[in-house]
């Protein structure tokens, strides 16, 4: 299994509070991704990074920001959490973004916004 | 905008049966297509990746095919086992960062 950890694994928070989720990898892969998974919507890309300090938006980026100051860490921040951001969040990595690159996923973080 | 559809949403088969899962996509300009397995409460595990220039990939009892002209991919599972019970997702990648996932097919293999 690829060395990907996510923290926290579960979090319950209140509307309006800031939340930061962390993804940590030990594979030295260049690309890192954040997805959310919701019933009826499948997995949707929030943001991704193609190198330290290099990030781009995905399909559902509104209300989320990301940062990547080190190769191994990719942070997802909800500046002011809303109930619509209740979801399961997955981090993924891939080595170089090439056509032959497999994506490897972390175990997920279940976030509940009350 | 890329759309990915997986039909059926759920499938139940007896152990030992061969089966096919379907994935269709609307934009044929894909980078690659990947099949994943997801067990309840877990992350996704990569099964097979087919590059846009390839027609199929095989791993053990699994075989995935890709037909870009028709916008279809299939995952063939031979001699199904109860341990194959899971949700299977396909994802179409249009470049290294952009992916579109289907909603998945939930497979139940009965002993």
mmCIF file of C-alpha atoms in Angstrom:
data_model
loop_
_atom_site.group_PDB
_atom_site.id
_atom_site.type_symbol
_atom_site.label_atom_id
_atom_site.label_comp_id
_atom_site.label_asym_id
_atom_site.label_seq_id
_atom_site.Cartn_x
_atom_site.Cartn_y
_atom_site.Cartn_z
ATOM 1 C CA UNK A 1 0.000 0.000 0.000
ATOM 2 C CA UNK A 2 1.124 3.506 -0.795
ATOM 3 C CA UNK A 3 2.181 5.460 2.278
ATOM 4 C CA UNK A 4 -0.646 7.963 2.598
ATOM 5 C CA UNK A 5 -2.133 9.083 5.880
ATOM 6 C CA UNK A 6 -4.940 11.515 6.534
ATOM 7 C CA UNK A 7 -5.654 13.358 9.752
ATOM 8 C CA UNK A 8 -7.962 13.597 11.475
ATOM 9 C CA UNK A 9 -9.897 10.508 10.410
ATOM 10 C CA UNK A 10 -13.134 11.814 11.895
ATOM 11 C CA UNK A 11 -14.165 15.323 12.814
ATOM 12 C CA UNK A 12 -17.363 16.970 13.968
ATOM 13 C CA UNK A 13 -17.453 20.742 13.877
ATOM 14 C CA UNK A 14 -19.933 23.589 13.893
ATOM 15 C CA UNK A 15 -21.014 25.854 11.077
ATOM 16 C CA UNK A 16 -18.737 28.850 10.670
ATOM 17 C CA UNK A 17 -15.625 27.330 12.205
ATOM 18 C CA UNK A 18 -12.386 26.855 10.251
ATOM 19 C CA UNK A 19 -11.247 23.310 9.587
ATOM 20 C CA UNK A 20 -7.942 21.993 8.228
ATOM 21 C CA UNK A 21 -7.454 18.468 6.956
ATOM 22 C CA UNK A 22 -3.981 17.082 6.449
ATOM 23 C CA UNK A 23 -2.676 14.591 3.915
ATOM 24 C CA UNK A 24 0.808 13.178 4.407
ATOM 25 C CA UNK A 25 2.683 10.922 1.970
ATOM 26 C CA UNK A 26 5.951 9.042 2.273
ATOM 27 C CA UNK A 27 6.259 8.198 -1.448
ATOM 28 C CA UNK A 28 7.827 11.470 -2.654
ATOM 29 C CA UNK A 29 5.152 11.686 -5.369
ATOM 30 C CA UNK A 30 4.816 14.967 -7.198
ATOM 31 C CA UNK A 31 1.028 15.111 -7.577
ATOM 32 C CA UNK A 32 -1.433 15.275 -4.681
ATOM 33 C CA UNK A 33 -5.202 15.616 -4.849
ATOM 34 C CA UNK A 34 -8.182 16.304 -2.598
ATOM 35 C CA UNK A 35 -11.579 14.789 -3.405
ATOM 36 C CA UNK A 36 -14.920 14.690 -1.670
ATOM 37 C CA UNK A 37 -17.299 11.756 -1.902
ATOM 38 C CA UNK A 38 -21.037 12.201 -1.494
ATOM 39 C CA UNK A 39 -23.942 9.841 -2.185
ATOM 40 C CA UNK A 40 -25.315 10.501 -5.650
ATOM 41 C CA UNK A 41 -22.317 12.584 -6.712
ATOM 42 C CA UNK A 42 -19.449 10.116 -6.654
ATOM 43 C CA UNK A 43 -15.951 11.466 -6.106
ATOM 44 C CA UNK A 44 -15.383 15.055 -7.126
ATOM 45 C CA UNK A 45 -12.033 16.805 -7.374
ATOM 46 C CA UNK A 46 -11.631 19.833 -5.074
ATOM 47 C CA UNK A 47 -8.032 20.906 -5.667
ATOM 48 C CA UNK A 48 -4.822 19.304 -6.737
ATOM 49 C CA UNK A 49 -1.105 20.090 -6.551
ATOM 50 C CA UNK A 50 1.571 19.372 -9.128
ATOM 51 C CA UNK A 51 4.496 20.431 -6.956
ATOM 52 C CA UNK A 52 5.478 22.419 -3.898
ATOM 53 C CA UNK A 53 3.500 25.671 -3.933
ATOM 54 C CA UNK A 54 1.867 24.692 -7.270
ATOM 55 C CA UNK A 55 -1.872 24.089 -7.021
ATOM 56 C CA UNK A 56 -4.943 24.267 -9.237
ATOM 57 C CA UNK A 57 -8.699 24.157 -8.799
ATOM 58 C CA UNK A 58 -10.906 21.202 -9.420
ATOM 59 C CA UNK A 59 -14.602 20.835 -10.087
ATOM 60 C CA UNK A 60 -15.860 21.874 -6.634
ATOM 61 C CA UNK A 61 -13.267 24.291 -5.253
ATOM 62 C CA UNK A 62 -15.577 27.015 -3.891
ATOM 63 C CA UNK A 63 -15.252 27.318 -0.104
ATOM 64 C CA UNK A 64 -11.953 25.415 -0.014
ATOM 65 C CA UNK A 65 -8.320 26.441 -0.087
ATOM 66 C CA UNK A 66 -5.159 24.343 -0.167
ATOM 67 C CA UNK A 67 -1.492 24.702 0.595
ATOM 68 C CA UNK A 68 1.568 22.639 -0.110
ATOM 69 C CA UNK A 69 4.786 23.887 1.466
ATOM 70 C CA UNK A 70 6.525 20.492 1.469
ATOM 71 C CA UNK A 71 6.435 17.595 -0.969
ATOM 72 C CA UNK A 72 4.963 15.273 1.636
ATOM 73 C CA UNK A 73 2.117 17.413 2.981
ATOM 74 C CA UNK A 74 -1.027 18.769 1.321
ATOM 75 C CA UNK A 75 -3.466 20.706 3.487
ATOM 76 C CA UNK A 76 -7.138 21.327 2.744
ATOM 77 C CA UNK A 77 -8.764 24.234 4.600
ATOM 78 C CA UNK A 78 -12.418 25.069 4.963
ATOM 79 C CA UNK A 79 -12.259 28.736 5.963
ATOM 80 C CA UNK A 80 -15.804 28.775 7.363
ATOM 81 C CA UNK A 81 -17.409 25.348 7.365
ATOM 82 C CA UNK A 82 -20.990 24.928 6.148
ATOM 83 C CA UNK A 83 -23.367 21.978 6.432
ATOM 84 C CA UNK A 84 -23.022 21.383 2.675
ATOM 85 C CA UNK A 85 -19.368 20.519 3.304
ATOM 86 C CA UNK A 86 -20.330 17.497 5.374
ATOM 87 C CA UNK A 87 -18.706 14.702 3.400
ATOM 88 C CA UNK A 88 -15.964 12.111 3.252
ATOM 89 C CA UNK A 89 -12.708 13.657 2.050
ATOM 90 C CA UNK A 90 -10.063 11.607 0.278
ATOM 91 C CA UNK A 91 -6.505 12.500 -0.472
ATOM 92 C CA UNK A 92 -4.746 10.858 -3.429
ATOM 93 C CA UNK A 93 -1.253 10.910 -4.910
ATOM 94 C CA UNK A 94 0.369 10.031 -8.213
ATOM 95 C CA UNK A 95 4.033 9.912 -9.073
ATOM 96 C CA UNK A 96 4.546 12.279 -11.991
ATOM 97 C CA UNK A 97 1.196 12.887 -13.640
ATOM 98 C CA UNK A 98 2.072 10.761 -16.655
ATOM 99 C CA UNK A 99 -0.485 8.745 -18.605
ATOM 100 C CA UNK A 100 0.796 5.539 -16.988
ATOM 101 C CA UNK A 101 0.540 6.892 -13.453
ATOM 102 C CA UNK A 102 -1.798 5.186 -11.047
ATOM 103 C CA UNK A 103 -3.594 7.223 -8.413
ATOM 104 C CA UNK A 104 -3.289 5.977 -4.838
ATOM 105 C CA UNK A 105 -5.846 6.977 -2.251
ATOM 106 C CA UNK A 106 -5.695 7.594 1.472
ATOM 107 C CA UNK A 107 -8.162 6.130 3.990
ATOM 108 C CA UNK A 108 -10.421 9.194 4.068
ATOM 109 C CA UNK A 109 -11.605 11.750 6.622
ATOM 110 C CA UNK A 110 -15.253 11.832 7.613
ATOM 111 C CA UNK A 111 -16.257 15.439 8.326
ATOM 112 C CA UNK A 112 -19.576 16.404 9.855
ATOM 113 C CA UNK A 113 -20.565 20.071 10.011
ATOM 114 C CA UNK A 114 -23.468 20.720 12.405
ATOM 115 C CA UNK B 1 -17.689 18.677 -19.568
ATOM 116 C CA UNK B 2 -16.768 15.017 -19.114
ATOM 117 C CA UNK B 3 -19.513 12.767 -17.779
ATOM 118 C CA UNK B 4 -18.954 9.196 -16.634
ATOM 119 C CA UNK B 5 -21.786 6.722 -16.198
ATOM 120 C CA UNK B 6 -21.696 3.259 -14.692
ATOM 121 C CA UNK B 7 -24.503 0.819 -15.281
ATOM 122 C CA UNK B 8 -25.861 -1.085 -13.439
ATOM 123 C CA UNK B 9 -25.694 0.697 -10.090
ATOM 124 C CA UNK B 10 -25.879 -2.658 -8.310
ATOM 125 C CA UNK B 11 -25.316 -6.247 -9.333
ATOM 126 C CA UNK B 12 -25.770 -9.520 -7.453
ATOM 127 C CA UNK B 13 -24.338 -12.774 -8.817
ATOM 128 C CA UNK B 14 -23.679 -16.291 -7.517
ATOM 129 C CA UNK B 15 -20.117 -17.309 -6.768
ATOM 130 C CA UNK B 16 -18.170 -18.580 -9.768
ATOM 131 C CA UNK B 17 -19.985 -16.492 -12.350
ATOM 132 C CA UNK B 18 -18.105 -14.382 -14.876
ATOM 133 C CA UNK B 19 -19.350 -10.802 -15.038
ATOM 134 C CA UNK B 20 -18.885 -7.506 -16.828
ATOM 135 C CA UNK B 21 -19.118 -4.019 -15.371
ATOM 136 C CA UNK B 22 -19.699 -1.123 -17.729
ATOM 137 C CA UNK B 23 -18.348 2.421 -17.798
ATOM 138 C CA UNK B 24 -19.200 5.024 -20.415
ATOM 139 C CA UNK B 25 -17.724 8.499 -20.884
ATOM 140 C CA UNK B 26 -18.725 11.429 -23.081
ATOM 141 C CA UNK B 27 -15.365 12.994 -23.973
ATOM 142 C CA UNK B 28 -13.096 10.611 -25.876
ATOM 143 C CA UNK B 29 -10.032 12.874 -25.432
ATOM 144 C CA UNK B 30 -8.945 11.007 -22.332
ATOM 145 C CA UNK B 31 -5.432 10.647 -20.900
ATOM 146 C CA UNK B 32 -6.177 7.320 -19.296
ATOM 147 C CA UNK B 33 -8.990 5.425 -17.635
ATOM 148 C CA UNK B 34 -8.656 3.754 -14.261
ATOM 149 C CA UNK B 35 -10.739 1.171 -12.431
ATOM 150 C CA UNK B 36 -10.839 1.186 -8.644
ATOM 151 C CA UNK B 37 -12.350 -0.943 -5.922
ATOM 152 C CA UNK B 38 -13.830 0.540 -2.760
ATOM 153 C CA UNK B 39 -14.801 -1.491 0.289
ATOM 154 C CA UNK B 40 -17.329 0.005 2.740
ATOM 155 C CA UNK B 41 -15.777 2.750 4.854
ATOM 156 C CA UNK B 42 -12.443 2.480 3.077
ATOM 157 C CA UNK B 43 -10.433 4.364 0.500
ATOM 158 C CA UNK B 44 -10.094 3.407 -3.141
ATOM 159 C CA UNK B 45 -7.727 0.706 -4.329
ATOM 160 C CA UNK B 46 -6.442 0.875 -7.883
ATOM 161 C CA UNK B 47 -7.200 -2.216 -9.961
ATOM 162 C CA UNK B 48 -6.228 -1.402 -13.544
ATOM 163 C CA UNK B 49 -5.111 1.582 -15.585
ATOM 164 C CA UNK B 50 -5.536 1.747 -19.358
ATOM 165 C CA UNK B 51 -3.658 4.449 -21.199
ATOM 166 C CA UNK B 52 -5.435 6.171 -24.083
ATOM 167 C CA UNK B 53 -3.247 4.324 -26.618
ATOM 168 C CA UNK B 54 -4.055 0.902 -25.171
ATOM 169 C CA UNK B 55 -7.025 -1.384 -25.742
ATOM 170 C CA UNK B 56 -6.913 -3.549 -22.629
ATOM 171 C CA UNK B 57 -5.096 -4.449 -19.440
ATOM 172 C CA UNK B 58 -5.147 -7.635 -17.402
ATOM 173 C CA UNK B 59 -4.370 -8.440 -13.788
ATOM 174 C CA UNK B 60 -5.157 -11.905 -12.526
ATOM 175 C CA UNK B 61 -8.887 -12.544 -12.889
ATOM 176 C CA UNK B 62 -9.518 -8.956 -14.002
ATOM 177 C CA UNK B 63 -9.477 -7.645 -17.545
ATOM 178 C CA UNK B 64 -10.311 -4.079 -18.505
ATOM 179 C CA UNK B 65 -10.912 -2.899 -22.050
ATOM 180 C CA UNK B 66 -11.093 0.569 -23.538
ATOM 181 C CA UNK B 67 -12.850 1.721 -26.709
ATOM 182 C CA UNK B 68 -12.371 5.466 -27.022
ATOM 183 C CA UNK B 69 -14.357 5.749 -30.237
ATOM 184 C CA UNK B 70 -17.502 4.494 -28.539
ATOM 185 C CA UNK B 71 -16.708 6.068 -25.169
ATOM 186 C CA UNK B 72 -16.799 2.785 -23.308
ATOM 187 C CA UNK B 73 -14.728 0.712 -20.925
ATOM 188 C CA UNK B 74 -15.586 -2.653 -19.435
ATOM 189 C CA UNK B 75 -14.199 -4.507 -16.432
ATOM 190 C CA UNK B 76 -14.437 -8.270 -16.763
ATOM 191 C CA UNK B 77 -14.187 -10.352 -13.593
ATOM 192 C CA UNK B 78 -13.671 -14.065 -14.105
ATOM 193 C CA UNK B 79 -14.824 -16.749 -11.671
ATOM 194 C CA UNK B 80 -16.215 -14.287 -9.134
ATOM 195 C CA UNK B 81 -15.663 -14.885 -5.399
ATOM 196 C CA UNK B 82 -17.417 -13.516 -2.304
ATOM 197 C CA UNK B 83 -14.266 -11.486 -1.606
ATOM 198 C CA UNK B 84 -14.898 -9.583 -4.828
ATOM 199 C CA UNK B 85 -17.945 -7.959 -3.213
ATOM 200 C CA UNK B 86 -17.289 -4.211 -3.208
ATOM 201 C CA UNK B 87 -18.087 -1.056 -5.139
ATOM 202 C CA UNK B 88 -16.212 -0.699 -8.414
ATOM 203 C CA UNK B 89 -15.554 2.779 -9.777
ATOM 204 C CA UNK B 90 -14.147 3.930 -13.063
ATOM 205 C CA UNK B 91 -12.511 7.301 -13.616
ATOM 206 C CA UNK B 92 -11.651 9.106 -16.835
ATOM 207 C CA UNK B 93 -8.620 11.389 -16.750
ATOM 208 C CA UNK B 94 -8.307 14.210 -19.287
ATOM 209 C CA UNK B 95 -4.903 15.335 -18.023
ATOM 210 C CA UNK B 96 -2.746 14.643 -15.004
ATOM 211 C CA UNK B 97 -4.893 16.681 -12.669
ATOM 212 C CA UNK B 98 -8.423 16.440 -13.966
ATOM 213 C CA UNK B 99 -10.514 13.366 -13.319
ATOM 214 C CA UNK B 100 -14.181 12.460 -13.545
ATOM 215 C CA UNK B 101 -15.471 9.500 -11.574
ATOM 216 C CA UNK B 102 -18.558 7.418 -12.148
ATOM 217 C CA UNK B 103 -20.920 6.706 -9.261
ATOM 218 C CA UNK B 104 -19.826 3.071 -9.163
ATOM 219 C CA UNK B 105 -21.364 -0.387 -9.414
ATOM 220 C CA UNK B 106 -21.919 -2.193 -6.122
ATOM 221 C CA UNK B 107 -21.200 -5.876 -6.629
ATOM 222 C CA UNK B 108 -22.419 -8.632 -4.318
ATOM 223 C CA UNK B 109 -21.138 -12.153 -4.900
ATOM 224 C CA UNK B 110 -23.212 -14.725 -3.047
ATOM 225 C CA UNK B 111 -21.589 -17.937 -1.776
#
